[in-house]
Amino acid sequence: MAVDGGIAQTPHPPTLGSALTHPNITTDYSEALLEFVTPPFHHFADTLAFLDDTHRFVYSQLENEILWASSMPCVVEGDASIPIAQYGSSNAGLMKTAYRRGLGHRYGRMMQAIAGVHFNYSYPDAFWQLMHSVTGDSRDLQSFISDSYIGMVRNLQRFGWLVPYLFGASPAICASFLGAQPTSLQKWRQFSYYAPYATSLRMGDIGYQNDKGGEASIKVDYNSLQGYVDSLQTAISTPYPEYAEIEMIRDGEWQQLNSNRLQIENEYYSSVRPKQILQGEEKPTLALARRGVAYLELRSLDVNAFQPLGISEEQMRFLESFLLFSLLSPSAAYDDAELAAIKYNINEVAVRGRDPGLKLRRAGGEVLLKDWANEIFEQMTAGCDLLDKDTRVHLYCDALQRQKAKIADPDLTPSARMLAEMEQNGEEFYHFALRKSREHQQWFAERPLEDDKRRHFETLARESIDRQKAIEAADDVPFETFLQHYFAQS
């Protein structure tokens, strides 16, 4: 963001390397929306240390810009104020930019400027081998692993409303985000909107959504890996008349990759995704079909405005125990009715999760959020005890107890704390987020990166630029042919 909190109009700094090929520093939808990717680590402390180093290096390369402390952007002057990310002249780079243009045409750029934290998690091979042996499952190991991960996905959707309740940090937004759109949100002072019991407006109807309902509705099958792959591939290959009205090429630039319900798999928003590591320009569904699920990507975390890194170790420990609970709990296939209940629960918690009388849908009936949450916490206790066997102190059990306290007292949630600070300081949402952003900037500035780490990031930047140039030089087919080859993979 610019130092005044508006969306930066400057290109991705060359000193950060190539957004196309850098392993750790890239961009999401916009040139202004940095994305930091940590390598896989065995311990959360290592993940956070690397994330801290990345922030410190990036700040050393920024001029008159700051990293925004909130998921929701401010001072948005319409779609035109959000510059689409650029990845160079290679076919792979042009595809990434064309895909983003398509998202802008389909859903508007404003929605794409929302930021979040993705929590990627996998279990080691030794764990799966032991689980496979203990359960006496007759399937081959990879099938057992993939089916177990898909079962986790179903449970993380069933119980996923708990994440925005506990960690949601977007109870208010700038009026500029809505533009002239009507809203049911309440006015906060002059330039903000909010919902009194909201936890994560990012996860609600005004957040990132691509299910238009009716005939445009995309139904993804989470009851098996094959069903998941087939349903996404169907959406990618099914034409949609509304998108066919978007011109494909304008002034020599591709405006979307195709006019189908989904351009590619990543266009479908889900709070959790099964993932496989891609090989080259491999389609994600093809990678899953070939090699099964390698890890899960939990996508429902707001940026934590109270943490300079956007997430804390306590959050990560709770999430690890929550994933273990989701793995070990029964996970029956679900039907359309349960899927509708899942969507209802997420949206209700996003918009009014701190309402003490809020009831969620479960098994054809209703249950108080606080009662369901306490049931989950009770069942998570054994898993936390197990995870704490590798620690000298009760880190997982302590993290669980601190989250349990938020059920008893919703004022302890990040969303409630944000509104309380805004009220205490007489602030708009913009002023709160800008104040937190500057506090975080100062925190990083007071700890310059060590020389060896700085040289490491500088080397990564140079190498990524060289890789981008090599990719551009190696292209030997027109972009249209490249796309045909990409979508013809089978």
Tab-separated table of C-alpha atoms in Angstrom:
chain	number	residue	atom	x	y	z
A	1	MET	CA	0.000	0.000	0.000
A	2	ALA	CA	1.035	3.606	-0.388
A	3	VAL	CA	2.089	5.285	2.855
A	4	ASP	CA	-1.328	6.969	3.045
A	5	GLY	CA	-3.106	3.600	2.980
A	6	GLY	CA	-4.227	3.703	-0.645
A	7	ILE	CA	-3.480	0.892	-3.058
A	8	ALA	CA	0.018	1.337	-4.491
A	9	GLN	CA	0.191	1.952	-8.232
A	10	THR	CA	3.876	1.079	-8.566
A	11	PRO	CA	5.052	-2.151	-10.232
A	12	HIS	CA	6.502	-5.067	-8.299
A	13	PRO	CA	9.987	-3.886	-7.183
A	14	PRO	CA	12.700	-5.499	-9.373
A	15	THR	CA	14.915	-5.842	-6.284
A	16	LEU	CA	12.421	-8.398	-4.933
A	17	GLY	CA	12.995	-10.579	-7.984
A	18	SER	CA	10.604	-12.085	-10.506
A	19	ALA	CA	7.036	-12.593	-9.329
A	20	LEU	CA	6.811	-15.416	-11.879
A	21	THR	CA	9.682	-17.537	-10.603
A	22	HIS	CA	10.704	-16.420	-7.096
A	23	PRO	CA	10.087	-19.300	-4.666
A	24	ASN	CA	9.114	-17.102	-1.719
A	25	ILE	CA	8.117	-13.592	-2.836
A	26	THR	CA	5.486	-13.203	-5.518
A	27	THR	CA	2.200	-11.407	-6.147
A	28	ASP	CA	-1.401	-12.532	-5.887
A	29	TYR	CA	-4.052	-10.777	-7.963
A	30	SER	CA	-2.512	-7.329	-8.063
A	31	GLU	CA	0.926	-5.772	-8.442
A	32	ALA	CA	0.145	-4.219	-5.061
A	33	LEU	CA	-0.776	-7.529	-3.404
A	34	LEU	CA	2.412	-9.239	-2.273
A	35	GLU	CA	2.323	-12.953	-1.495
A	36	PHE	CA	4.911	-14.548	0.782
A	37	VAL	CA	5.438	-18.310	0.459
A	38	THR	CA	7.298	-20.129	3.217
A	39	PRO	CA	9.076	-23.417	2.487
A	40	PRO	CA	7.757	-26.485	4.329
A	41	PHE	CA	9.163	-26.737	7.862
A	42	HIS	CA	8.788	-29.267	10.667
A	43	HIS	CA	8.361	-26.617	13.369
A	44	PHE	CA	6.210	-23.492	13.524
A	45	ALA	CA	9.044	-21.443	14.992
A	46	ASP	CA	11.054	-22.024	11.793
A	47	THR	CA	8.090	-21.038	9.615
A	48	LEU	CA	7.562	-17.803	11.532
A	49	ALA	CA	11.295	-17.028	11.567
A	50	PHE	CA	11.438	-17.352	7.770
A	51	LEU	CA	8.310	-15.232	7.419
A	52	ASP	CA	9.889	-12.619	9.666
A	53	ASP	CA	13.077	-12.581	7.576
A	54	THR	CA	11.002	-12.198	4.409
A	55	HIS	CA	9.125	-9.220	5.834
A	56	ARG	CA	12.339	-7.540	6.930
A	57	PHE	CA	13.938	-7.990	3.517
A	58	VAL	CA	10.873	-6.717	1.672
A	59	TYR	CA	10.643	-3.650	3.878
A	60	SER	CA	14.288	-2.881	3.140
A	61	GLN	CA	13.359	-2.680	-0.563
A	62	LEU	CA	10.171	-0.603	-0.322
A	63	GLU	CA	10.093	3.156	-0.814
A	64	ASN	CA	7.174	5.161	0.559
A	65	GLU	CA	5.062	2.000	0.814
A	66	ILE	CA	3.818	-0.178	3.657
A	67	LEU	CA	2.366	-3.650	4.051
A	68	TRP	CA	-1.320	-3.405	4.981
A	69	ALA	CA	-2.164	-4.991	8.339
A	70	SER	CA	-5.694	-6.070	7.417
A	71	SER	CA	-7.361	-8.443	4.975
A	72	MET	CA	-9.693	-5.711	3.712
A	73	PRO	CA	-8.218	-2.890	1.598
A	74	CYS	CA	-8.997	0.794	2.026
A	75	VAL	CA	-9.105	3.934	-0.116
A	76	VAL	CA	-10.204	1.933	-3.150
A	77	GLU	CA	-11.059	4.174	-6.086
A	78	GLY	CA	-12.910	1.618	-8.148
A	79	ASP	CA	-11.606	-1.319	-10.175
A	80	ALA	CA	-9.253	0.888	-12.175
A	81	SER	CA	-7.271	1.652	-9.000
A	82	ILE	CA	-6.279	-2.009	-8.616
A	83	PRO	CA	-3.384	-2.830	-10.981
A	84	ILE	CA	-3.421	-6.413	-12.244
A	85	ALA	CA	-0.243	-8.406	-11.577
A	86	GLN	CA	2.253	-8.692	-14.433
A	87	TYR	CA	4.567	-11.668	-14.979
A	88	GLY	CA	6.577	-10.852	-18.077
A	89	SER	CA	6.307	-11.814	-21.726
A	90	SER	CA	6.565	-15.611	-21.493
A	91	ASN	CA	3.521	-17.739	-22.267
A	92	ALA	CA	3.386	-18.848	-18.629
A	93	GLY	CA	3.503	-15.230	-17.491
A	94	LEU	CA	0.906	-14.067	-20.004
A	95	MET	CA	-1.400	-16.865	-18.862
A	96	LYS	CA	-1.229	-15.716	-15.233
A	97	THR	CA	-2.060	-12.134	-16.188
A	98	ALA	CA	-4.847	-13.115	-18.615
A	99	TYR	CA	-6.398	-15.276	-15.886
A	100	ARG	CA	-6.444	-12.258	-13.573
A	101	ARG	CA	-8.061	-10.083	-16.236
A	102	GLY	CA	-10.732	-12.750	-16.506
A	103	LEU	CA	-11.328	-12.678	-12.765
A	104	GLY	CA	-11.708	-8.920	-12.948
A	105	HIS	CA	-14.302	-9.144	-15.722
A	106	ARG	CA	-16.244	-11.919	-13.976
A	107	TYR	CA	-16.280	-10.734	-10.377
A	108	GLY	CA	-14.723	-7.274	-10.316
A	109	ARG	CA	-11.206	-6.391	-9.230
A	110	MET	CA	-12.354	-5.121	-5.847
A	111	MET	CA	-13.077	-8.606	-4.550
A	112	GLN	CA	-9.669	-9.790	-5.730
A	113	ALA	CA	-7.895	-7.165	-3.589
A	114	ILE	CA	-8.924	-8.956	-0.385
A	115	ALA	CA	-5.988	-10.668	1.361
A	116	GLY	CA	-5.782	-13.704	3.609
A	117	VAL	CA	-3.454	-16.267	5.167
A	118	HIS	CA	-3.230	-19.795	3.774
A	119	PHE	CA	-2.238	-22.504	6.241
A	120	ASN	CA	-0.692	-25.410	4.322
A	121	TYR	CA	-0.266	-28.666	6.201
A	122	SER	CA	0.781	-32.244	5.537
A	123	TYR	CA	1.715	-35.323	7.545
A	124	PRO	CA	5.054	-37.113	7.001
A	125	ASP	CA	5.273	-40.436	5.197
A	126	ALA	CA	6.087	-42.278	8.434
A	127	PHE	CA	2.810	-41.055	9.961
A	128	TRP	CA	0.763	-42.322	7.035
A	129	GLN	CA	2.563	-45.660	6.972
A	130	LEU	CA	1.787	-46.145	10.668
A	131	MET	CA	-1.844	-45.079	10.224
A	132	HIS	CA	-2.215	-47.418	7.244
A	133	SER	CA	-0.820	-50.305	9.256
A	134	VAL	CA	-2.773	-49.611	12.463
A	135	THR	CA	-6.116	-49.305	10.661
A	136	GLY	CA	-5.452	-52.439	8.611
A	137	ASP	CA	-6.791	-50.691	5.520
A	138	SER	CA	-6.657	-52.820	2.381
A	139	ARG	CA	-6.219	-49.929	-0.055
A	140	ASP	CA	-2.793	-49.032	-1.417
A	141	LEU	CA	-0.985	-46.419	0.654
A	142	GLN	CA	-1.535	-43.428	-1.663
A	143	SER	CA	-5.237	-44.160	-2.014
A	144	PHE	CA	-5.472	-44.379	1.777
A	145	ILE	CA	-3.646	-41.051	2.137
A	146	SER	CA	-5.780	-39.273	-0.462
A	147	ASP	CA	-9.052	-40.589	0.956
A	148	SER	CA	-7.958	-39.550	4.451
A	149	TYR	CA	-7.152	-36.025	3.275
A	150	ILE	CA	-10.494	-35.778	1.442
A	151	GLY	CA	-12.231	-36.866	4.646
A	152	MET	CA	-10.359	-34.096	6.444
A	153	VAL	CA	-11.583	-31.619	3.829
A	154	ARG	CA	-15.201	-32.583	4.530
A	155	ASN	CA	-14.715	-32.188	8.260
A	156	LEU	CA	-12.853	-28.907	7.883
A	157	GLN	CA	-15.872	-27.654	5.973
A	158	ARG	CA	-18.318	-29.050	8.542
A	159	PHE	CA	-16.469	-27.491	11.456
A	160	GLY	CA	-14.779	-24.712	9.490
A	161	TRP	CA	-17.055	-21.984	10.860
A	162	LEU	CA	-14.933	-22.188	14.010
A	163	VAL	CA	-11.925	-20.613	12.240
A	164	PRO	CA	-13.545	-17.257	11.356
A	165	TYR	CA	-15.154	-17.133	14.806
A	166	LEU	CA	-11.836	-17.571	16.605
A	167	PHE	CA	-9.526	-15.733	14.208
A	168	GLY	CA	-11.732	-13.527	12.051
A	169	ALA	CA	-10.298	-10.011	11.880
A	170	SER	CA	-12.505	-8.181	9.391
A	171	PRO	CA	-15.633	-7.002	11.241
A	172	ALA	CA	-15.522	-3.629	9.469
A	173	ILE	CA	-14.658	-2.284	6.034
A	174	CYS	CA	-14.007	1.026	4.321
A	175	ALA	CA	-16.969	2.601	2.601
A	176	SER	CA	-14.808	2.854	-0.521
A	177	PHE	CA	-14.749	-0.953	-0.764
A	178	LEU	CA	-18.487	-1.016	-1.368
A	179	GLY	CA	-18.526	1.906	-3.778
A	180	ALA	CA	-22.137	2.665	-4.629
A	181	GLN	CA	-23.392	-0.856	-3.876
A	182	PRO	CA	-26.311	-1.130	-1.418
A	183	THR	CA	-25.497	-2.882	1.835
A	184	SER	CA	-27.191	-4.248	4.930
A	185	LEU	CA	-24.138	-3.317	7.008
A	186	GLN	CA	-24.376	-0.518	9.536
A	187	LYS	CA	-22.504	2.771	9.218
A	188	TRP	CA	-19.517	3.300	11.505
A	189	ARG	CA	-18.791	6.981	11.854
A	190	GLN	CA	-18.456	8.575	8.411
A	191	PHE	CA	-16.349	6.332	6.170
A	192	SER	CA	-16.747	2.777	7.485
A	193	TYR	CA	-19.326	-0.003	7.616
A	194	TYR	CA	-19.564	-2.902	10.051
A	195	ALA	CA	-21.823	-5.552	11.512
A	196	PRO	CA	-22.058	-5.471	15.328
A	197	TYR	CA	-21.431	-9.211	15.762
A	198	ALA	CA	-19.292	-9.779	12.645
A	199	THR	CA	-16.122	-11.827	12.811
A	200	SER	CA	-14.911	-12.010	9.195
A	201	LEU	CA	-16.751	-10.031	6.544
A	202	ARG	CA	-14.064	-11.344	4.207
A	203	MET	CA	-15.643	-14.793	4.544
A	204	GLY	CA	-19.196	-13.490	4.097
A	205	ASP	CA	-21.214	-12.478	1.065
A	206	ILE	CA	-19.145	-9.344	0.365
A	207	GLY	CA	-15.922	-11.351	0.421
A	208	TYR	CA	-14.437	-13.586	-2.242
A	209	GLN	CA	-17.285	-15.573	-3.791
A	210	ASN	CA	-17.740	-17.058	-7.249
A	211	ASP	CA	-20.892	-19.131	-6.838
A	212	LYS	CA	-23.531	-17.045	-8.601
A	213	GLY	CA	-26.314	-19.492	-7.794
A	214	GLY	CA	-29.011	-20.835	-10.110
A	215	GLU	CA	-27.825	-22.212	-13.429
A	216	ALA	CA	-24.408	-20.649	-12.862
A	217	SER	CA	-23.907	-22.617	-9.643
A	218	ILE	CA	-20.773	-24.765	-9.540
A	219	LYS	CA	-21.206	-28.000	-7.641
A	220	VAL	CA	-17.941	-29.551	-6.498
A	221	ASP	CA	-17.935	-33.129	-5.214
A	222	TYR	CA	-15.954	-33.576	-1.988
A	223	ASN	CA	-17.044	-37.162	-1.371
A	224	SER	CA	-14.054	-38.677	-3.171
A	225	LEU	CA	-10.848	-37.521	-4.835
A	226	GLN	CA	-12.079	-38.724	-8.224
A	227	GLY	CA	-15.372	-36.902	-7.721
A	228	TYR	CA	-13.510	-33.726	-6.775
A	229	VAL	CA	-11.263	-33.937	-9.845
A	230	ASP	CA	-14.136	-34.766	-12.222
A	231	SER	CA	-16.405	-31.970	-10.972
A	232	LEU	CA	-13.704	-29.320	-11.303
A	233	GLN	CA	-12.713	-30.562	-14.749
A	234	THR	CA	-16.367	-30.378	-15.787
A	235	ALA	CA	-16.598	-26.767	-14.613
A	236	ILE	CA	-13.402	-25.880	-16.502
A	237	SER	CA	-14.697	-27.407	-19.737
A	238	THR	CA	-18.357	-26.277	-19.610
A	239	PRO	CA	-19.155	-23.082	-21.585
A	240	TYR	CA	-21.086	-20.344	-19.807
A	241	PRO	CA	-23.040	-17.840	-21.964
A	242	GLU	CA	-22.491	-14.851	-19.666
A	243	TYR	CA	-18.717	-15.228	-19.920
A	244	ALA	CA	-18.932	-15.775	-23.665
A	245	GLU	CA	-20.068	-12.149	-23.880
A	246	ILE	CA	-16.659	-11.047	-22.586
A	247	GLU	CA	-14.433	-10.458	-25.580
A	248	MET	CA	-11.513	-12.842	-25.609
A	249	ILE	CA	-8.887	-10.464	-26.999
A	250	ARG	CA	-8.851	-6.678	-26.743
A	251	ASP	CA	-6.047	-4.486	-28.117
A	252	GLY	CA	-3.882	-7.584	-28.472
A	253	GLU	CA	-4.349	-8.660	-24.852
A	254	TRP	CA	-6.237	-11.777	-23.760
A	255	GLN	CA	-9.100	-10.810	-21.448
A	256	GLN	CA	-9.746	-14.318	-20.100
A	257	LEU	CA	-8.394	-17.809	-20.679
A	258	ASN	CA	-11.743	-19.199	-21.873
A	259	SER	CA	-15.462	-18.525	-21.517
A	260	ASN	CA	-16.197	-21.570	-19.364
A	261	ARG	CA	-17.684	-21.656	-15.874
A	262	LEU	CA	-14.150	-21.708	-14.485
A	263	GLN	CA	-11.054	-20.612	-16.380
A	264	ILE	CA	-8.833	-22.891	-14.273
A	265	GLU	CA	-9.181	-24.814	-11.002
A	266	ASN	CA	-7.930	-22.008	-8.758
A	267	GLU	CA	-10.865	-19.811	-9.742
A	268	TYR	CA	-13.177	-21.929	-7.606
A	269	TYR	CA	-13.173	-20.516	-4.098
A	270	SER	CA	-13.212	-22.981	-1.235
A	271	SER	CA	-12.239	-22.548	2.399
A	272	VAL	CA	-9.983	-25.613	2.101
A	273	ARG	CA	-8.376	-27.333	-0.880
A	274	PRO	CA	-6.644	-30.690	-1.376
A	275	LYS	CA	-3.362	-30.029	-3.177
A	276	GLN	CA	-0.554	-31.794	-5.003
A	277	ILE	CA	2.806	-30.270	-5.937
A	278	LEU	CA	2.742	-29.345	-9.615
A	279	GLN	CA	5.350	-30.430	-12.117
A	280	GLY	CA	6.003	-27.685	-14.648
A	281	GLU	CA	2.812	-26.320	-16.238
A	282	GLU	CA	0.752	-29.251	-14.988
A	283	LYS	CA	-2.974	-28.743	-14.340
A	284	PRO	CA	-3.803	-29.051	-10.611
A	285	THR	CA	-6.572	-31.607	-11.163
A	286	LEU	CA	-4.248	-33.692	-13.310
A	287	ALA	CA	-1.577	-33.614	-10.606
A	288	LEU	CA	-4.169	-34.842	-8.073
A	289	ALA	CA	-5.364	-37.591	-10.413
A	290	ARG	CA	-1.809	-38.758	-11.095
A	291	ARG	CA	-0.216	-38.612	-7.642
A	292	GLY	CA	-3.032	-38.091	-5.141
A	293	VAL	CA	-3.255	-35.505	-2.373
A	294	ALA	CA	0.023	-34.270	-0.887
A	295	TYR	CA	-1.211	-31.590	1.515
A	296	LEU	CA	-4.169	-29.425	2.483
A	297	GLU	CA	-4.509	-25.675	2.069
A	298	LEU	CA	-6.732	-24.025	4.697
A	299	ARG	CA	-7.789	-20.666	3.255
A	300	SER	CA	-10.210	-19.208	5.816
A	301	LEU	CA	-7.752	-17.217	7.944
A	302	ASP	CA	-7.928	-13.438	7.953
A	303	VAL	CA	-4.714	-11.481	8.254
A	304	ASN	CA	-4.306	-10.983	12.017
A	305	ALA	CA	-4.021	-7.210	12.407
A	306	PHE	CA	-2.594	-7.618	15.921
A	307	GLN	CA	0.387	-9.677	14.702
A	308	PRO	CA	3.158	-8.150	12.539
A	309	LEU	CA	3.451	-11.460	10.661
A	310	GLY	CA	-0.315	-11.748	10.202
A	311	ILE	CA	-0.482	-14.981	12.218
A	312	SER	CA	0.809	-16.195	15.581
A	313	GLU	CA	2.348	-19.442	16.795
A	314	GLU	CA	-0.636	-19.923	19.101
A	315	GLN	CA	-2.973	-19.822	16.101
A	316	MET	CA	-0.815	-22.328	14.255
A	317	ARG	CA	-0.737	-24.752	17.173
A	318	PHE	CA	-4.500	-24.605	17.510
A	319	LEU	CA	-4.910	-25.171	13.770
A	320	GLU	CA	-2.612	-28.196	13.876
A	321	SER	CA	-4.706	-29.753	16.631
A	322	PHE	CA	-7.898	-28.776	14.758
A	323	LEU	CA	-6.616	-30.562	11.653
A	324	LEU	CA	-5.771	-33.643	13.704
A	325	PHE	CA	-9.294	-33.620	15.130
A	326	SER	CA	-10.663	-33.327	11.576
A	327	LEU	CA	-8.560	-36.288	10.473
A	328	LEU	CA	-9.482	-38.605	13.347
A	329	SER	CA	-13.199	-37.739	13.486
A	330	PRO	CA	-15.660	-39.768	11.390
A	331	SER	CA	-16.243	-38.091	8.036
A	332	ALA	CA	-19.229	-39.474	6.194
A	333	ALA	CA	-20.029	-38.331	2.676
A	334	TYR	CA	-22.422	-35.427	2.600
A	335	ASP	CA	-25.436	-34.567	0.488
A	336	ASP	CA	-26.793	-31.295	-0.882
A	337	ALA	CA	-28.629	-30.531	2.352
A	338	GLU	CA	-25.477	-30.736	4.462
A	339	LEU	CA	-23.509	-28.731	1.896
A	340	ALA	CA	-26.171	-26.011	2.110
A	341	ALA	CA	-25.880	-26.074	5.910
A	342	ILE	CA	-22.097	-25.718	5.652
A	343	LYS	CA	-22.436	-22.612	3.477
A	344	TYR	CA	-25.097	-21.177	5.785
A	345	ASN	CA	-22.974	-21.720	8.896
A	346	ILE	CA	-19.876	-20.071	7.437
A	347	ASN	CA	-21.801	-17.022	6.309
A	348	GLU	CA	-23.731	-16.659	9.575
A	349	VAL	CA	-20.551	-16.847	11.650
A	350	ALA	CA	-18.822	-14.379	9.321
A	351	VAL	CA	-21.583	-11.792	9.676
A	352	ARG	CA	-22.874	-12.379	13.226
A	353	GLY	CA	-20.702	-15.020	14.852
A	354	ARG	CA	-20.388	-13.174	18.179
A	355	ASP	CA	-24.157	-13.032	18.685
A	356	PRO	CA	-24.591	-15.084	21.904
A	357	GLY	CA	-27.878	-16.490	20.620
A	358	LEU	CA	-26.568	-17.591	17.216
A	359	LYS	CA	-27.682	-21.067	16.204
A	360	LEU	CA	-26.042	-23.090	13.454
A	361	ARG	CA	-27.503	-25.858	11.336
A	362	ARG	CA	-26.514	-29.440	12.104
A	363	ALA	CA	-28.053	-32.809	11.176
A	364	GLY	CA	-31.313	-31.251	10.059
A	365	GLY	CA	-31.701	-29.228	13.267
A	366	GLU	CA	-30.140	-26.275	15.024
A	367	VAL	CA	-27.529	-25.967	17.773
A	368	LEU	CA	-26.121	-22.964	19.622
A	369	LEU	CA	-22.691	-22.031	18.308
A	370	LYS	CA	-21.214	-21.993	21.806
A	371	ASP	CA	-22.539	-25.492	22.564
A	372	TRP	CA	-21.197	-26.957	19.325
A	373	ALA	CA	-17.852	-25.228	19.797
A	374	ASN	CA	-17.465	-26.597	23.321
A	375	GLU	CA	-18.275	-30.098	22.045
A	376	ILE	CA	-15.483	-29.756	19.482
A	377	PHE	CA	-13.031	-28.455	22.085
A	378	GLU	CA	-13.833	-31.351	24.373
A	379	GLN	CA	-13.096	-33.808	21.576
A	380	MET	CA	-9.875	-31.973	20.689
A	381	THR	CA	-8.427	-32.367	24.187
A	382	ALA	CA	-6.991	-35.851	23.622
A	383	GLY	CA	-5.270	-34.755	20.413
A	384	CYS	CA	-3.734	-31.749	22.174
A	385	ASP	CA	-2.455	-34.024	24.943
A	386	LEU	CA	-0.891	-36.238	22.283
A	387	LEU	CA	0.762	-33.310	20.504
A	388	ASP	CA	2.070	-31.951	23.803
A	389	LYS	CA	4.031	-35.142	24.428
A	390	ASP	CA	6.755	-33.716	22.205
A	391	THR	CA	6.906	-30.425	24.128
A	392	ARG	CA	8.178	-29.654	27.617
A	393	VAL	CA	5.195	-27.410	28.285
A	394	HIS	CA	1.532	-27.748	27.369
A	395	LEU	CA	1.636	-25.535	24.273
A	396	TYR	CA	-1.218	-27.205	22.424
A	397	CYS	CA	-3.467	-27.572	25.447
A	398	ASP	CA	-2.781	-23.948	26.389
A	399	ALA	CA	-3.642	-22.809	22.854
A	400	LEU	CA	-6.872	-24.799	23.061
A	401	GLN	CA	-7.821	-23.234	26.398
A	402	ARG	CA	-7.203	-19.725	25.080
A	403	GLN	CA	-9.513	-20.396	22.144
A	404	LYS	CA	-12.102	-21.919	24.463
A	405	ALA	CA	-12.077	-18.680	26.451
A	406	LYS	CA	-13.224	-16.847	23.308
A	407	ILE	CA	-16.390	-18.925	23.295
A	408	ALA	CA	-17.182	-17.953	26.874
A	409	ASP	CA	-16.258	-14.314	26.194
A	410	PRO	CA	-16.634	-13.174	22.557
A	411	ASP	CA	-14.953	-9.862	23.469
A	412	LEU	CA	-11.635	-11.772	23.426
A	413	THR	CA	-11.895	-12.473	19.685
A	414	PRO	CA	-9.771	-10.379	17.287
A	415	SER	CA	-12.895	-9.006	15.616
A	416	ALA	CA	-14.301	-7.718	18.914
A	417	ARG	CA	-10.918	-6.301	19.919
A	418	MET	CA	-10.700	-4.410	16.622
A	419	LEU	CA	-14.095	-2.765	17.093
A	420	ALA	CA	-13.275	-1.990	20.725
A	421	GLU	CA	-10.049	-0.207	19.737
A	422	MET	CA	-11.831	1.690	16.981
A	423	GLU	CA	-14.463	2.818	19.480
A	424	GLN	CA	-11.928	3.721	22.148
A	425	ASN	CA	-9.822	5.773	19.718
A	426	GLY	CA	-12.729	7.269	17.817
A	427	GLU	CA	-11.318	5.719	14.629
A	428	GLU	CA	-12.591	4.794	11.231
A	429	PHE	CA	-11.582	1.311	10.063
A	430	TYR	CA	-9.072	2.994	7.750
A	431	HIS	CA	-7.351	4.768	10.655
A	432	PHE	CA	-7.207	1.570	12.707
A	433	ALA	CA	-5.644	-0.442	9.870
A	434	LEU	CA	-3.217	2.344	8.972
A	435	ARG	CA	-2.136	2.693	12.603
A	436	LYS	CA	-1.505	-1.042	12.907
A	437	SER	CA	0.343	-1.082	9.580
A	438	ARG	CA	2.698	1.663	10.741
A	439	GLU	CA	3.259	-0.086	14.067
A	440	HIS	CA	4.255	-3.252	12.227
A	441	GLN	CA	6.472	-1.289	9.840
A	442	GLN	CA	8.310	0.216	12.815
A	443	TRP	CA	8.668	-3.226	14.403
A	444	PHE	CA	10.452	-4.560	11.320
A	445	ALA	CA	12.492	-1.385	10.803
A	446	GLU	CA	13.974	-1.668	14.286
A	447	ARG	CA	15.406	-5.102	13.398
A	448	PRO	CA	17.389	-4.853	10.157
A	449	LEU	CA	18.053	-8.145	8.410
A	450	GLU	CA	21.420	-9.784	9.089
A	451	ASP	CA	23.931	-9.505	6.228
A	452	ASP	CA	23.990	-13.220	5.416
A	453	LYS	CA	20.211	-13.393	5.218
A	454	ARG	CA	20.050	-10.223	3.141
A	455	ARG	CA	22.565	-11.687	0.677
A	456	HIS	CA	20.479	-14.879	0.533
A	457	PHE	CA	17.357	-12.965	-0.514
A	458	GLU	CA	19.331	-10.857	-2.978
A	459	THR	CA	20.656	-14.049	-4.566
A	460	LEU	CA	17.143	-15.498	-4.788
A	461	ALA	CA	15.966	-12.301	-6.486
A	462	ARG	CA	18.744	-12.371	-9.101
A	463	GLU	CA	18.280	-16.075	-9.786
A	464	SER	CA	14.520	-15.652	-10.203
A	465	ILE	CA	15.018	-12.899	-12.785
A	466	ASP	CA	17.465	-15.117	-14.678
A	467	ARG	CA	14.912	-17.968	-14.623
A	468	GLN	CA	12.198	-15.699	-15.994
A	469	LYS	CA	14.484	-14.590	-18.837
A	470	ALA	CA	15.306	-18.223	-19.621
A	471	ILE	CA	11.607	-19.147	-19.734
A	472	GLU	CA	10.886	-16.218	-22.051
A	473	ALA	CA	13.772	-17.175	-24.331
A	474	ALA	CA	12.650	-20.813	-24.485
A	475	ASP	CA	9.095	-20.082	-25.671
A	476	ASP	CA	8.675	-21.455	-29.190
A	477	VAL	CA	4.900	-21.394	-29.762
A	478	PRO	CA	2.308	-18.599	-29.911
A	479	PHE	CA	0.307	-17.950	-26.742
A	480	GLU	CA	-2.889	-19.393	-28.206
A	481	THR	CA	-1.097	-22.652	-29.014
A	482	PHE	CA	0.381	-22.692	-25.508
A	483	LEU	CA	-3.127	-22.441	-24.032
A	484	GLN	CA	-4.418	-25.202	-26.293
A	485	HIS	CA	-1.617	-27.494	-25.126
A	486	TYR	CA	-2.253	-26.575	-21.480
A	487	PHE	CA	-5.971	-27.379	-21.551
A	488	ALA	CA	-5.418	-30.516	-23.659
A	489	GLN	CA	-3.489	-32.211	-20.828
A	490	SER	CA	-5.050	-35.502	-19.848
